[in-house]
Coordinates of C-alpha atoms and ligand atoms in Angstrom, one line a residue:
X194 CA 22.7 32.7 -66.2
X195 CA 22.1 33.1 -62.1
X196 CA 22.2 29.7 -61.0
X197 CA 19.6 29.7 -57.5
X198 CA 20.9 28.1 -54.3
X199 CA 20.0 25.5 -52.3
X200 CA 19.1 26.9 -48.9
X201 CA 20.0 23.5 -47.4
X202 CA 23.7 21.9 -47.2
X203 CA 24.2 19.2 -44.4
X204 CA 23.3 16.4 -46.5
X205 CA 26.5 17.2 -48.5
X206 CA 27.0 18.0 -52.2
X207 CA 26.2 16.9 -55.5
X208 CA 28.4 18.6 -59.0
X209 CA 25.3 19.2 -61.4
X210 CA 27.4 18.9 -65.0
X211 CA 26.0 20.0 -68.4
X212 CA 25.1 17.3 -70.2
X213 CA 26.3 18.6 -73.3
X214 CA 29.9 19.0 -72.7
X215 CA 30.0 16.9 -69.3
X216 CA 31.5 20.5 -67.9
X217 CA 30.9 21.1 -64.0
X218 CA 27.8 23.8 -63.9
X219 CA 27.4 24.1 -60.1
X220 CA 28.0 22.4 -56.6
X221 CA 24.3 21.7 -55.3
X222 CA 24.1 20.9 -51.6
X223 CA 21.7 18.6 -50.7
X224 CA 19.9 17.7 -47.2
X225 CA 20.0 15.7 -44.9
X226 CA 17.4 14.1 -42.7
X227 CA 17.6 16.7 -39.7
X228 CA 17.0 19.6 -42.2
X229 CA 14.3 17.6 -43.9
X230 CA 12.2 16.9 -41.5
X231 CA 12.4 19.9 -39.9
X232 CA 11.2 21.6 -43.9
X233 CA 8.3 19.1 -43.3
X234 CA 7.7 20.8 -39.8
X235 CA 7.6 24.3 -41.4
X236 CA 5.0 22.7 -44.2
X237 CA 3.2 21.8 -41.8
X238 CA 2.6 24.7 -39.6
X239 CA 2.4 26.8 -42.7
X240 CA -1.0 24.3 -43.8
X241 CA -3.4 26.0 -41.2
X242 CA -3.4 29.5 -42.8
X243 CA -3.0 28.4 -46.2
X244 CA -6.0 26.1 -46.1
X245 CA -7.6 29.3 -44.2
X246 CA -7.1 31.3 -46.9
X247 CA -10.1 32.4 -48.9
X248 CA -10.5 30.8 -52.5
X249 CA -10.7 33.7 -54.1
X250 CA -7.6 34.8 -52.2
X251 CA -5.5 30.9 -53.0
X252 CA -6.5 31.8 -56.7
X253 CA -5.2 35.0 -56.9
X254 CA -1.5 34.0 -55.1
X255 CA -1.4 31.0 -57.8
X256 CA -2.2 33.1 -60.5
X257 CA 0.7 35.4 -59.4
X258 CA 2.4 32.7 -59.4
X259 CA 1.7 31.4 -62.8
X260 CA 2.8 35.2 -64.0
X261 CA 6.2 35.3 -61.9
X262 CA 7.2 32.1 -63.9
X263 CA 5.4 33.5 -67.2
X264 CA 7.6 36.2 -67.1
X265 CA 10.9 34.1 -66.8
X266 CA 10.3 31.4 -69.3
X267 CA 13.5 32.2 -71.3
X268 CA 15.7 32.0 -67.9
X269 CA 14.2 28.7 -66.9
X270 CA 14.5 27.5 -70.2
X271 CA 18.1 28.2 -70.2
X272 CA 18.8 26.8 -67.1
X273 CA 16.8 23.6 -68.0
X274 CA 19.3 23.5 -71.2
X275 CA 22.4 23.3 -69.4
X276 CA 20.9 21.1 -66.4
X277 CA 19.3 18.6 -68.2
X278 CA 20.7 18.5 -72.1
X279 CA 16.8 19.5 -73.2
X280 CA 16.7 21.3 -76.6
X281 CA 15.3 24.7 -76.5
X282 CA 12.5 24.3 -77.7
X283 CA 11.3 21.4 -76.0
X284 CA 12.7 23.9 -72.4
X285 CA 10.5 26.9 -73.7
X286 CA 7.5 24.5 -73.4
X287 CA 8.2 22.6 -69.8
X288 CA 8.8 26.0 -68.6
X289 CA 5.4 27.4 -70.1
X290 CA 3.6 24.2 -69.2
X291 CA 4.6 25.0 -65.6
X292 CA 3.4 28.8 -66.0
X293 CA -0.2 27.0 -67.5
X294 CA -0.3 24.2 -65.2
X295 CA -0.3 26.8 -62.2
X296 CA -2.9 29.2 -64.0
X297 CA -4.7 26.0 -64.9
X298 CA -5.3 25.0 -61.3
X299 CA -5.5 28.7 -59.9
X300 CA -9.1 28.4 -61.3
X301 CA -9.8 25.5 -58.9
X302 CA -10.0 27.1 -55.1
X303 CA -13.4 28.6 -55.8
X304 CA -14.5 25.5 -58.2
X305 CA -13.8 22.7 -55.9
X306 CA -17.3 22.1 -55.2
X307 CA -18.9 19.1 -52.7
X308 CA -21.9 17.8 -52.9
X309 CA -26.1 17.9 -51.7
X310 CA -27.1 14.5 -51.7
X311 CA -30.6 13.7 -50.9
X312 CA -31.2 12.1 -47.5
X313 CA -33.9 12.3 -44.9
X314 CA -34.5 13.8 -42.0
X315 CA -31.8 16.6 -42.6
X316 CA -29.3 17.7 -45.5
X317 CA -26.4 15.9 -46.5
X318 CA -23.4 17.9 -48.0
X319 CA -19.8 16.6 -48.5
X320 CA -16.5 18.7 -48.7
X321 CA -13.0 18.4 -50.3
X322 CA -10.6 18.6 -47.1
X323 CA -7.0 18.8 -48.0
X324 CA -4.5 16.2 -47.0
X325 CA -2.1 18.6 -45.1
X326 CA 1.8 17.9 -46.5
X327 CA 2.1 16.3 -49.6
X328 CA 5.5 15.2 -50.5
X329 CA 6.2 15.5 -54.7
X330 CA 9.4 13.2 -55.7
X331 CA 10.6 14.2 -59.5
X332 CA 12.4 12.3 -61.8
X333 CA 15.6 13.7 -63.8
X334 CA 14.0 13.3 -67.3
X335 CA 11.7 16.5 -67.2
X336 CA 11.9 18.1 -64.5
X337 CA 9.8 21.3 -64.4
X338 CA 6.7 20.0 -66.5
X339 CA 6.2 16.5 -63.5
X340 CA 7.2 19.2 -60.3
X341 CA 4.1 21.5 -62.0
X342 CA 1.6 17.9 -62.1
X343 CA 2.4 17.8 -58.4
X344 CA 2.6 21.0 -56.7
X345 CA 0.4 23.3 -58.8
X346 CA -3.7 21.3 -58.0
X347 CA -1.6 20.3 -54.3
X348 CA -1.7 23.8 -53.2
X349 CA -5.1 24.7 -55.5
X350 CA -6.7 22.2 -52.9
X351 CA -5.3 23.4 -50.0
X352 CA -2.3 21.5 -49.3
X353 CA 1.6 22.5 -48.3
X354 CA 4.0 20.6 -50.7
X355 CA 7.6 19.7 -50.3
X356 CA 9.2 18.3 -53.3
X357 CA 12.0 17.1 -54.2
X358 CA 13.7 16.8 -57.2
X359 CA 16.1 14.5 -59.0
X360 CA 19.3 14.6 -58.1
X361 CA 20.7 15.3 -61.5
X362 CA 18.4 18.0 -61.8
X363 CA 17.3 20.4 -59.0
X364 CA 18.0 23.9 -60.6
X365 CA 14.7 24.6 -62.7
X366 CA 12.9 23.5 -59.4
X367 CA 14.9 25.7 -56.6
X368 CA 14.4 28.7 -59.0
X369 CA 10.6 27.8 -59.0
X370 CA 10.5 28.1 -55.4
X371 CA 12.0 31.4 -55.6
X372 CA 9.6 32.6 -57.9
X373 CA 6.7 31.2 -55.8
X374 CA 7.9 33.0 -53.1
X375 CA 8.3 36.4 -55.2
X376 CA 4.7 35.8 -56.1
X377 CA 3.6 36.0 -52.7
X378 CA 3.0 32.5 -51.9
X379 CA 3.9 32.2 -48.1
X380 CA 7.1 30.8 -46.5
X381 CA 6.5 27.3 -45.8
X382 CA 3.9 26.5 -48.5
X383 CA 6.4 25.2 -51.2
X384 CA 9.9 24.2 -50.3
X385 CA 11.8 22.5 -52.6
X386 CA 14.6 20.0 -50.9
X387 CA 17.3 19.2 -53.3
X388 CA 18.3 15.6 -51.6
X389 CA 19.2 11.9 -52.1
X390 CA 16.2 9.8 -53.0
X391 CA 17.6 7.5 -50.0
X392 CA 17.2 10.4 -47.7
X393 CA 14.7 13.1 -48.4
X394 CA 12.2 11.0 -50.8
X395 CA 12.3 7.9 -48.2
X396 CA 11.5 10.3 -45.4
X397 CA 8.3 11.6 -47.4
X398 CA 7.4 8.1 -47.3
X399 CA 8.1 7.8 -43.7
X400 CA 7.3 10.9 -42.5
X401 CA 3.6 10.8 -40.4
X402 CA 3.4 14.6 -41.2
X403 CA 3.9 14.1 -45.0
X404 CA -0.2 13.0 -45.9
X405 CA 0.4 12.2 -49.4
X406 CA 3.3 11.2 -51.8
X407 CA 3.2 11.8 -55.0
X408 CA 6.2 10.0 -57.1
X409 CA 7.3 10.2 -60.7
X410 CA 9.9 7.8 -61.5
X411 CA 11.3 4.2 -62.1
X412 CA 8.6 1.0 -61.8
X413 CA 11.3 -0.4 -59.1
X414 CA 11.0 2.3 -56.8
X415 CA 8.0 2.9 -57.2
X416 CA 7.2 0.1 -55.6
X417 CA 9.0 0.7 -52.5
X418 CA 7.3 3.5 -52.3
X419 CA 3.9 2.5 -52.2
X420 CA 5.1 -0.6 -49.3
X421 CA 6.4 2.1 -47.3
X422 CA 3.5 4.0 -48.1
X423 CA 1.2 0.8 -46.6
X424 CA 2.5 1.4 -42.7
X425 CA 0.9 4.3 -43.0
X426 CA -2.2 3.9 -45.5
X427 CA -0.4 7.2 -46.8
X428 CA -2.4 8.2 -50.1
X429 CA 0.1 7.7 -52.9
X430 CA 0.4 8.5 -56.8
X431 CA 2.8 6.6 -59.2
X432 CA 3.6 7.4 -62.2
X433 CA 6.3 5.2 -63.8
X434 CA 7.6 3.7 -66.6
X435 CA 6.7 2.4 -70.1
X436 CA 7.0 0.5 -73.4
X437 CA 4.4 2.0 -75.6
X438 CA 3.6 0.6 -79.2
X439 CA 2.8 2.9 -81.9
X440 CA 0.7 0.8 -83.7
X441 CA 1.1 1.4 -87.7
X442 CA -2.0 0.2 -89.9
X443 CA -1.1 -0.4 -93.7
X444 CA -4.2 2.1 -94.6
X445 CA -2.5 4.9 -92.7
X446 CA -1.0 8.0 -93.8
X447 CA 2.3 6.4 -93.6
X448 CA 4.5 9.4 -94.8
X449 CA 2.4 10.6 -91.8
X450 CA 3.7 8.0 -89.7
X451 CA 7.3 7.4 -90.7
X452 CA 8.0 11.1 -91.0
X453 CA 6.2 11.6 -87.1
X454 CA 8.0 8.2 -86.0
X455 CA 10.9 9.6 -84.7
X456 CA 9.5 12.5 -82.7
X457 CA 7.5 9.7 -80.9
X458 CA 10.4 7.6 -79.7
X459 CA 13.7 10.2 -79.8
X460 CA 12.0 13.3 -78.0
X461 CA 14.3 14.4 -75.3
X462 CA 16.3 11.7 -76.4
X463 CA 14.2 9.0 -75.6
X464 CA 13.6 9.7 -71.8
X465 CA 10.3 9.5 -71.8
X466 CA 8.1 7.6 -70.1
X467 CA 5.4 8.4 -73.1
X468 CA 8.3 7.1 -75.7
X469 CA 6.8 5.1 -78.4
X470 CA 9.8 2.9 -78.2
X471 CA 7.9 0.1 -80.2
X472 CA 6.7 0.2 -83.4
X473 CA 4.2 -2.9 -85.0
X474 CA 3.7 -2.4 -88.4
X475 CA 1.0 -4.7 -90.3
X476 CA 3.0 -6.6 -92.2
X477 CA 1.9 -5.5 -96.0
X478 CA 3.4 -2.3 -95.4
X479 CA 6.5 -3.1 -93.3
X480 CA 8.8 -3.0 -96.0
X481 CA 7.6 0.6 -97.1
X482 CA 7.0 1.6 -93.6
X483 CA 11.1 1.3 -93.0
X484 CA 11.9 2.5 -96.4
X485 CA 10.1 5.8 -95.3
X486 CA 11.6 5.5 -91.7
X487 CA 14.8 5.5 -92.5
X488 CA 15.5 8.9 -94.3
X489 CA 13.4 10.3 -91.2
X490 CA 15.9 8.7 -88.4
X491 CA 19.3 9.9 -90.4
X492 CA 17.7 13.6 -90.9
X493 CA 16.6 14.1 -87.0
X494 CA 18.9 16.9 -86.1
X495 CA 20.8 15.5 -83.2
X496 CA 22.7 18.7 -81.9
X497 CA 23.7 21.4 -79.2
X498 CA 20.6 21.7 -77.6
X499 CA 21.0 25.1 -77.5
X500 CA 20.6 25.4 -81.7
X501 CA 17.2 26.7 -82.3
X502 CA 16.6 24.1 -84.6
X503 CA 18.0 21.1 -82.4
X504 CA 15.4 18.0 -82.3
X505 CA 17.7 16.3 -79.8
X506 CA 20.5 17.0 -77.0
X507 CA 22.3 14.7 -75.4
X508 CA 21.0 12.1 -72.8
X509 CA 20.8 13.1 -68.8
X510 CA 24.7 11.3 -67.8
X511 CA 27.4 9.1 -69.1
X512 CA 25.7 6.4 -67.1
X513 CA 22.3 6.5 -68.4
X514 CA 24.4 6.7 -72.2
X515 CA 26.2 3.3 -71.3
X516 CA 23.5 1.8 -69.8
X517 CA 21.6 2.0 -73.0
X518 CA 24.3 1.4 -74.5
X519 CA 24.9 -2.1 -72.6
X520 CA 21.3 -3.3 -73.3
X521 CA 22.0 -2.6 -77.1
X522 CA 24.9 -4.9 -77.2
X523 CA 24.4 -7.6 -80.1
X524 CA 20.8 -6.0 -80.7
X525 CA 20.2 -5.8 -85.1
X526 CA 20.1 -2.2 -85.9
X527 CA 18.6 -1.5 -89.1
X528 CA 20.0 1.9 -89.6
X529 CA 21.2 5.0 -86.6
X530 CA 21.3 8.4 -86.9
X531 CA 23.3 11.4 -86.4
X532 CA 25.1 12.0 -83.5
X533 CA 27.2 14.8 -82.4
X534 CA 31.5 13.8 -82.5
X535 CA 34.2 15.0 -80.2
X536 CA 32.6 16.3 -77.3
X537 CA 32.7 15.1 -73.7
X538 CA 29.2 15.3 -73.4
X539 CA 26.8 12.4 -73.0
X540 CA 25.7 12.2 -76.9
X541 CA 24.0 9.2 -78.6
X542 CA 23.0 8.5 -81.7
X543 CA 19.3 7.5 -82.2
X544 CA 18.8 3.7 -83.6
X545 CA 16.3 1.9 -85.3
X546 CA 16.5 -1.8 -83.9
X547 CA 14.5 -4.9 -84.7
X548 CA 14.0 -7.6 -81.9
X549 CA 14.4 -11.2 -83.0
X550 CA 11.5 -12.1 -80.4
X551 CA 8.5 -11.2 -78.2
X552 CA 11.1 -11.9 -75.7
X553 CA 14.2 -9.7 -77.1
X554 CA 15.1 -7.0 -74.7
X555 CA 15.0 -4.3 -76.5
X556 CA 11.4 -5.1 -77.2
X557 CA 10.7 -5.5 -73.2
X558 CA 12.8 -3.2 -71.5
X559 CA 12.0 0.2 -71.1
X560 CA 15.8 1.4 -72.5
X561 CA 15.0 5.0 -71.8
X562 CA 17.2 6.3 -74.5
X563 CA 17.3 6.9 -78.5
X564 CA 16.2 3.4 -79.7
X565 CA 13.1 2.1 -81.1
X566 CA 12.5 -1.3 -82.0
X567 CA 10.2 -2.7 -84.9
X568 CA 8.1 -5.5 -85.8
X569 CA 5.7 -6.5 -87.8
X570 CA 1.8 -7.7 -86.9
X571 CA -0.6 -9.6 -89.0
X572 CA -4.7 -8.2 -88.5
X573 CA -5.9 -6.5 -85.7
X574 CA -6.3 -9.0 -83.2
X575 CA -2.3 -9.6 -83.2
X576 CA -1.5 -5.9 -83.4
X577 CA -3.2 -6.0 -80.0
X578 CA -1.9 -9.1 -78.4
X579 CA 1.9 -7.8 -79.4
X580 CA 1.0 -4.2 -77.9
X581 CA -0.6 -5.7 -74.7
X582 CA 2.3 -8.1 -74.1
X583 CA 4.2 -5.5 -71.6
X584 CA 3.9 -5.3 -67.7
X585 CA 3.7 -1.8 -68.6
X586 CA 0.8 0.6 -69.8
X587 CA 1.5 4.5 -70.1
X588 CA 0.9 5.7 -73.5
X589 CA 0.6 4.5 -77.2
X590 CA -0.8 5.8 -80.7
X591 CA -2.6 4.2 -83.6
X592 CA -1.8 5.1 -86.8
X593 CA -4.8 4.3 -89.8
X594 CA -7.4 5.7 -91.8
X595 CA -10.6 3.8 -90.5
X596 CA -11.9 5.6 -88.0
X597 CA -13.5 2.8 -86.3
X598 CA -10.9 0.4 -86.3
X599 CA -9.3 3.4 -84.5
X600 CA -11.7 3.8 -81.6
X601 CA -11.8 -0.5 -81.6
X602 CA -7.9 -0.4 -81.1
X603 CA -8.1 2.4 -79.0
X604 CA -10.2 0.8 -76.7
X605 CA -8.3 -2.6 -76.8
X606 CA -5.1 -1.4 -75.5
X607 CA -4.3 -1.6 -72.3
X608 CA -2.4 1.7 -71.6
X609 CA -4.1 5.3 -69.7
X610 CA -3.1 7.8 -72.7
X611 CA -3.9 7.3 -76.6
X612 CA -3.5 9.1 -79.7
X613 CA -4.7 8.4 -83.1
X614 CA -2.6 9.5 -85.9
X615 CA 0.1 11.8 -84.0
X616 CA 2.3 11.3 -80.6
X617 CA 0.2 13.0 -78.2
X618 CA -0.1 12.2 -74.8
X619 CA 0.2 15.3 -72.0
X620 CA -2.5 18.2 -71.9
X621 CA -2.1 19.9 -68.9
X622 CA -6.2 19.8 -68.8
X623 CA -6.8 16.2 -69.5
X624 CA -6.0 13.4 -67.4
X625 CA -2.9 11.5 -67.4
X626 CA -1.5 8.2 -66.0
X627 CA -0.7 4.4 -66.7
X628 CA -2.6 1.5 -66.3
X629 CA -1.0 -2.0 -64.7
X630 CA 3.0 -1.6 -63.6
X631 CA 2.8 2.0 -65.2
X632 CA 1.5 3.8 -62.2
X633 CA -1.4 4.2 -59.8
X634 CA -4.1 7.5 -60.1
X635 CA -3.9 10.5 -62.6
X636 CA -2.6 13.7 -62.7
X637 CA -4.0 16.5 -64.8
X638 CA -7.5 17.0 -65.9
X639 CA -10.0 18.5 -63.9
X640 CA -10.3 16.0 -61.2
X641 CA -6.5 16.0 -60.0
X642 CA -7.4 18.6 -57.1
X643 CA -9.0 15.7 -55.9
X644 CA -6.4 13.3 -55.5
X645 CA -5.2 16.1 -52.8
X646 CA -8.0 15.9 -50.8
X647 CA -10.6 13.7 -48.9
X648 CA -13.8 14.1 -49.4
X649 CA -15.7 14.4 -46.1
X650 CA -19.5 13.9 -45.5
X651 CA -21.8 15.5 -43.2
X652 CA -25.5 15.2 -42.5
X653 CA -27.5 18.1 -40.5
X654 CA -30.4 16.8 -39.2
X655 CA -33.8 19.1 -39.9
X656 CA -35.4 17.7 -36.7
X657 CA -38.3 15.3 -36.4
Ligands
LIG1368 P1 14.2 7.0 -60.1 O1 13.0 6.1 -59.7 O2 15.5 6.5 -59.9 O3 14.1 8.4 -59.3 C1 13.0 9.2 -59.3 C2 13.0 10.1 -58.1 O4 12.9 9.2 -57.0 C3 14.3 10.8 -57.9 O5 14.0 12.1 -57.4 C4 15.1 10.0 -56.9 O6 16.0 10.7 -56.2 C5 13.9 9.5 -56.0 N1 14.2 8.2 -55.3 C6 15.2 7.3 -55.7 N2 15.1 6.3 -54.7 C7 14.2 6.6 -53.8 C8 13.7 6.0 -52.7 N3 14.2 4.8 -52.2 N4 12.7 6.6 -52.0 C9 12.2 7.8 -52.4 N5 12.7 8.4 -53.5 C10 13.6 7.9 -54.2 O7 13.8 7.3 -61.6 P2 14.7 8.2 -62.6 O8 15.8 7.4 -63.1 O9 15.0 9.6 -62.0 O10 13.6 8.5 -63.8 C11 13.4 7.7 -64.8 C12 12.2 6.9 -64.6 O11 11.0 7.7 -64.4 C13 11.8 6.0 -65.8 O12 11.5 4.7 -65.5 C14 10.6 6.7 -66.4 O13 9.8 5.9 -67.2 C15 9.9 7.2 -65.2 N6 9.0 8.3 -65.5 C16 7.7 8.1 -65.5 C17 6.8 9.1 -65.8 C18 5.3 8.9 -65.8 O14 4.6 9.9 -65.8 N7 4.8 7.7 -65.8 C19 7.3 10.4 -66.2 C20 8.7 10.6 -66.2 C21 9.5 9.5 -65.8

């Protein structure tokens, strides 16, 4: 496995370790604020010809681009298995979610219409002008799919991008670069700055050159972000955290949704922001509802992430483990599951938990780990209250039979991405994003080009 290297080094260096066996992979060097800003120079001189570039042109170098990582799906999933502890499986997908995402978007350029809007005396047309520099800051939990969301429609519209990822995690993204580059995509026009958060992500926000930021990450700094973001009235994206119910009706399928249960909260080992890390069940099928849980929970397979048939690695660090860990203290868990033994890495066992109260922890915190708490709920209206009582809003799914109590549900909770009867939340051509403390704006979906660009409007007059 070639590991890619960091063409910066004077912010010092971080030991990327595999989560698996907490083994020392690589020394990444990071950096600092000298060589950052002067990346964020070279993005900006490289946005005059980029922009310039025909859209037929744009389209072609992201499409190129979309094959150069096509054709290495295996070696970015491997290198996303020992960075991050993601199970194969779930690396063959980021990696070809990145490879879509860019081919996705490479349909934009020519497609990014403006408008004729009636007016008199003259026409009156509008434009989508890009931003100039947008800055992408990535979070450690999946780290190739949430760098795709940001750079791919960024440079469809126009823009340069610097991005940098999390410091746990920068090797999927520095090998992206490289194949951006191999695609054709000029110098300049996607550097990825493997950095401190403190350093290179604060000086997006700081940075009069950088137009846009466009975070992924915790609810706390995200918030930073977006007052640094205010000096400025820099446009800024947030997507952060969540606590999303998966709402369990006693006319569902509910094999269906025991059996599906622990997909919804344990994927990638629970550190997921779309985690349905709260299950209500109505009450006259709670009792059956953890019956069928249960088996479900003790037969995830919780092994080496590189098995083929691995459901769940590791988690991301020993501290992310204890801090999970920590919160679980004196929490009633109802039954765990399998975990891996004798190994250094940073293994966990999935647990079922059930809160005392609304106000119980593990029933309000996002844990991001293996645990999912349930409860039950009496008739609709309380199913809804229970869900809605979050600052957050991300995700959640609805498990019945009635279709229209499914759309009423639906509608009633207060979260950006729903499902009814599975766990689905992300399609790369569908739009995605929280509502309240959950984030600000979408990604995906047609419209995300947008969100890169202003729209400018201009009126020629006709004469008298
Ligand atoms: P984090 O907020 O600690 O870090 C995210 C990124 O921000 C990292 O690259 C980090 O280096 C950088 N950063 C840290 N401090 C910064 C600062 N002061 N200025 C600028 N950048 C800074 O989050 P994390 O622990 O890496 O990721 C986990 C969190 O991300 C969870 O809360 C999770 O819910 C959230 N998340 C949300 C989504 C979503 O789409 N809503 C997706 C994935 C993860």
């Amino acid at each position: 496995m070639r590991i890619p290297p960091s063409p910066f080094a004077a912010g010092g260096v971080h030991t990327v370790l595999d989560p698996s066996s907490a083994a020392a992979l690589t020394d990444v060097t990071l950096a600092d604020l000298a060589e950052t800003d002067a990346a964020i120079e070279r993005a900006h001189r490289a946005f005059p010809a980029w922009r310039a570039i025909a859209p037929g042109e744009r389209a072609r170098l992201l499409r190129a681009f979309s094959d150069a990582v096509g054709s290495r799906i295996d070696e970015l999933a491997q290198l996303e298995v020992a960075n991050s502890g993601h199970t194969i499986g779930n690396a063959r997908w980021e990696a070809g979610n990145v490879r879509d995402v860019l081919a996705y978007y490479a349909a934009a350029p020519e497609r990014h219409f403006g408008r004729q809007i009636p007016a008199p005396g003259g026409v009156d047309i509008t434009f989508h002008e890009p931003l100039g520099v947008v800055g992408v800051i990535v979070p450690w939990n999946f780290p190739m799919p949430i760098a795709g969301w940001g750079l791919a429609p960024a440079l469809a519209a126009g823009n340069t991008v610097v991005l940098k990822p999390a410091e746990l995690t920068p090797l999927t993204a520095l090998r992206i670069a490289e194949l951006a580059l191999e695609a054709g995509i000029p110098e300049g026009v996607l550097t990825v700055i493997p950095g401190k958060g403190r350093v290179v992500g604060e000086r997006f926000v700081t940075h009069p050159l950088v137009r846009k930021v466009c975070f992924t990450g915790s609810t706390e700094v995200g918030k930073g972000i977006m007052r640094g973001c205010a000096d400025q009235v820099k446009r800024v994206t947030l997507e952060l955290g969540g606590k999303n119910a998966n709402i369990v009706f006693a006319d569902a399928d509910l094999e269906l949704a025991a059996s599906s249960a622990p997909g919804g909260a344990f994927d990638n080992a629970g550190q997921d922001c779309c985690a349905r890390s709260r299950i209500l069940v109505q009450r006259s099928a709670y009792d059956r509802f953890l019956e069928l849980l249960e088996p479900a929970v003790t037969s995830f397979r919780v092994q080496d992430p590189r098995d083929e048939e691995a459901q769940m690695g590791p988690l991301i660090s020993a501290q992310q483990r204890d801090s999970v860990a920590e919160q679980l203290d004196g929490a009633d868990v109802a039954f765990a599951g399998r975990t891996v033994e004798g190994s250094d890495g940073f293994w966990m066992a999935p647990r079922v938990v059930l809160p005392r109260t609304l106000r119980d922890p593990v029933w309000t915190r996002e844990l991001f780990g293996p645990v999912v708490a349930v409860m039950p709920f009496d008739d609709e209206a309380d199913a809804l209250a229970k869900a809605n009582d979050t600052e957050y809003g991300l995700s959640g799914s609805i498990f019945t039979r009635d279709l229209g109590r499914a759309l009423r549900v639906a509608r009633g909770v207060d979260s950006g991405n729903l499902s009814v009867n599975s766990h689905s939340s992300v399609r790369y051509w569908t739009p995605f994003g929280g509502f309240k403390q959950s984030g600000l704006g979408r990604e995906l979906g047609p419209d995300a080009p947008d969100s890169f660009s202003e729209v400018k409007n201009v009126f020629l007059s006709t004469g008298a």
